[in-house]
Coordinates of N, CA, C and O in Angstrom, one line a residue:
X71 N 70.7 30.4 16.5 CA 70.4 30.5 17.9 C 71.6 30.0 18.8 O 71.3 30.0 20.0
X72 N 72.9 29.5 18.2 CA 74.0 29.2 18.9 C 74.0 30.1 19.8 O 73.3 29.9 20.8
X73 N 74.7 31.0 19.5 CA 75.2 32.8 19.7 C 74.0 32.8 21.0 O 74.5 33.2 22.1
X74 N 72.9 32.5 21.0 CA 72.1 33.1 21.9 C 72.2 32.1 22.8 O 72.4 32.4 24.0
X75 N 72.1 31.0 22.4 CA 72.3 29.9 23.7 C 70.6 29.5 23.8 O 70.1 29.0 24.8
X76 N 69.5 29.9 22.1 CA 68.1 29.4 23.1 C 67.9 28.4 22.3 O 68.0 28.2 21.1
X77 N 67.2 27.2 23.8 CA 66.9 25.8 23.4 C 65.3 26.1 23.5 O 64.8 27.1 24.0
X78 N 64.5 24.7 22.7 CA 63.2 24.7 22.7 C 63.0 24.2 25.0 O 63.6 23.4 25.8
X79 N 62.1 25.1 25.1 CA 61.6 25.4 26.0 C 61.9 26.4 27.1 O 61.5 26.5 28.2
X80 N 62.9 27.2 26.3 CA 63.5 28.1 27.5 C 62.7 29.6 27.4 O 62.2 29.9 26.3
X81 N 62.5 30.3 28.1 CA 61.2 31.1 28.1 C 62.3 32.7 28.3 O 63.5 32.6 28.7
X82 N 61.6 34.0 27.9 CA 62.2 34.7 27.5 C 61.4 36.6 27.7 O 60.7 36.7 26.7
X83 N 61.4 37.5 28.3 CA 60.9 38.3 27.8 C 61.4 39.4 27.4 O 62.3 40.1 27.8
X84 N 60.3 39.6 26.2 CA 60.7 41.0 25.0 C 60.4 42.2 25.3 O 59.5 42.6 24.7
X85 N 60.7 42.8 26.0 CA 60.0 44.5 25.8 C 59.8 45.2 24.6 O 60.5 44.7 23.8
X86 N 59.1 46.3 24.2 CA 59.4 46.9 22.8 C 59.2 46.1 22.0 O 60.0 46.1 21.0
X87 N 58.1 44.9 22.2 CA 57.9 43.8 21.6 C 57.2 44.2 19.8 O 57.3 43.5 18.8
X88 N 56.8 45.4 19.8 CA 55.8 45.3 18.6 C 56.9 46.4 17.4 O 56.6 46.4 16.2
X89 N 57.9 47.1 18.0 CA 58.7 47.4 16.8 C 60.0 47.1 16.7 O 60.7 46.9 17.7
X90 N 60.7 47.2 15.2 CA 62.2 46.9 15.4 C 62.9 45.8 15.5 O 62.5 44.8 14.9
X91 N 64.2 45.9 16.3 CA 64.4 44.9 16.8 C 63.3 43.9 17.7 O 63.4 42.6 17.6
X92 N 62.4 44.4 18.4 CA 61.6 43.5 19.4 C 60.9 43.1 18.3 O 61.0 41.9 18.5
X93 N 60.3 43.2 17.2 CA 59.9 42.1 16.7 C 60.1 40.5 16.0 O 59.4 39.4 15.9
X94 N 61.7 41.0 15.6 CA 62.5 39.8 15.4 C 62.7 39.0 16.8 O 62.5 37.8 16.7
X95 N 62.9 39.4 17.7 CA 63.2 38.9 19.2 C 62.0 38.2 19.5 O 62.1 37.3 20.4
X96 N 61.1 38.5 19.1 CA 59.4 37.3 19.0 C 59.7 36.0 18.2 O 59.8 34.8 18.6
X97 N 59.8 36.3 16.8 CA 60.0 35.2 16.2 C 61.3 34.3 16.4 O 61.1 33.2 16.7
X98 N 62.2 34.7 16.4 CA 63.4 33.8 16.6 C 63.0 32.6 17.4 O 62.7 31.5 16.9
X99 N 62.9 32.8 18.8 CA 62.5 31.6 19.6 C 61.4 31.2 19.8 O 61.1 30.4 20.7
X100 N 60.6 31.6 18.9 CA 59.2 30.9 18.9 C 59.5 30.4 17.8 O 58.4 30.3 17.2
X101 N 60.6 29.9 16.9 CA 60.9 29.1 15.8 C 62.4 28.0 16.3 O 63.0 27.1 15.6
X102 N 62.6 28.5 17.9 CA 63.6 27.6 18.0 C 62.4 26.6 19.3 O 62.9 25.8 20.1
X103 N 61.6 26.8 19.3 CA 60.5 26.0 20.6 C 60.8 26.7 21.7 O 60.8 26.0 22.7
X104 N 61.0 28.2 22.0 CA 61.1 28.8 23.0 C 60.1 29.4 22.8 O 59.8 29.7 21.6
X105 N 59.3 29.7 23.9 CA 58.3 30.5 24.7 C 58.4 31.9 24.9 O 58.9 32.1 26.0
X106 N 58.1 33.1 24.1 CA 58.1 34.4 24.8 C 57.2 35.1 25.3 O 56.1 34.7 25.1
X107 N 57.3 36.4 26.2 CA 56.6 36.7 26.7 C 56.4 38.1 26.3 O 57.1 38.8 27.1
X108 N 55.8 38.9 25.3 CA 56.1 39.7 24.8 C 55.5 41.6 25.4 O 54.3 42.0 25.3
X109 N 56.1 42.2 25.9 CA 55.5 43.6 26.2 C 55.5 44.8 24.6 O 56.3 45.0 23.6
X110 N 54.3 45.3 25.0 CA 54.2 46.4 24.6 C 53.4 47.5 24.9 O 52.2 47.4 25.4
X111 N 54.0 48.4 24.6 CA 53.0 49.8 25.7 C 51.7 50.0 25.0 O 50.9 50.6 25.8
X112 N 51.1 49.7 23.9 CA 49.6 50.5 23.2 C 48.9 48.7 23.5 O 49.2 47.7 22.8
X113 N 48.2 48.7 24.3 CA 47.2 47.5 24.4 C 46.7 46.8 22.5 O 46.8 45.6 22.1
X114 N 46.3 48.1 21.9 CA 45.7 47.7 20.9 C 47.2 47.1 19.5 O 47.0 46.9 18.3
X115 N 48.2 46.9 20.2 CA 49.2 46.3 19.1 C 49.4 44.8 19.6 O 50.1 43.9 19.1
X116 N 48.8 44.7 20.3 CA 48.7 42.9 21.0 C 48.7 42.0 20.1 O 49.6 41.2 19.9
X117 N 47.5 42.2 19.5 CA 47.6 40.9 18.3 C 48.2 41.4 17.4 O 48.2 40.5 16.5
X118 N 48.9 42.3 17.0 CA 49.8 42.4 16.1 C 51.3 41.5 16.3 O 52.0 41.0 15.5
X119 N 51.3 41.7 17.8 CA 52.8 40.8 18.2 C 52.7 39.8 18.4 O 53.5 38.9 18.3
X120 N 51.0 39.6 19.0 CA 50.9 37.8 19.0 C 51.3 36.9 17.6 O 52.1 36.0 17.5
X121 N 50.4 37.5 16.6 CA 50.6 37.5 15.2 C 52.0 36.7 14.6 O 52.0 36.0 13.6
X122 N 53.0 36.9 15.5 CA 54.5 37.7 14.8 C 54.8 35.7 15.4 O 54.9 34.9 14.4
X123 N 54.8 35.3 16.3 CA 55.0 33.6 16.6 C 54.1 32.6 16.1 O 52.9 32.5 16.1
X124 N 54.9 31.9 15.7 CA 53.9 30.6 15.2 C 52.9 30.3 15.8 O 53.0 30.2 17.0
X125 N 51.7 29.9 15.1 CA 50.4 30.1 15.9 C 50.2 30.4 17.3 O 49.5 29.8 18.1
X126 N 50.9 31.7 17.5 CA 50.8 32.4 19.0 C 51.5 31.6 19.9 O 50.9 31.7 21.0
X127 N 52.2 31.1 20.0 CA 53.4 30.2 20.5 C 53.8 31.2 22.0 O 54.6 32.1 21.8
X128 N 53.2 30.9 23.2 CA 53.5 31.2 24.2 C 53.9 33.2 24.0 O 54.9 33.9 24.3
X129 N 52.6 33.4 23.1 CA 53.1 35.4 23.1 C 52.1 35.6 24.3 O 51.1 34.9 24.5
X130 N 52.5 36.6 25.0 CA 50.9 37.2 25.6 C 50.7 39.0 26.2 O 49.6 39.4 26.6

């Protein structure tokens, strides 16, 4: 997370949160103590991305 520059508490949001690249971009900083905020267009893939951060670590 050098490269990215993210510290625990810096907040962040994903679009295209539930495939691809946007999935990795969930976990990464919900494993460095950053907060994301994750979009995705089908309502019903929500908990799939919540899923994706450590015990739902600031997804919504």
């Amino acid at each position: 997370m050098i490269l990215a520059g993210i510290r625990a508490g810096d907040r962040g949001l994903i679009s295209g949160a539930a495939v691809g690249v946007g999935t990795a971009m969930v976990e990464v900083p919900a494993v460095c103590g950053a907060y994301t905020v994750a979009g995705v267009r089908q309502p019903g893939l929500h908990d799939r991305v919540k899923a994706l951060a450590p015990d739902g670590r600031g997804t919504s």
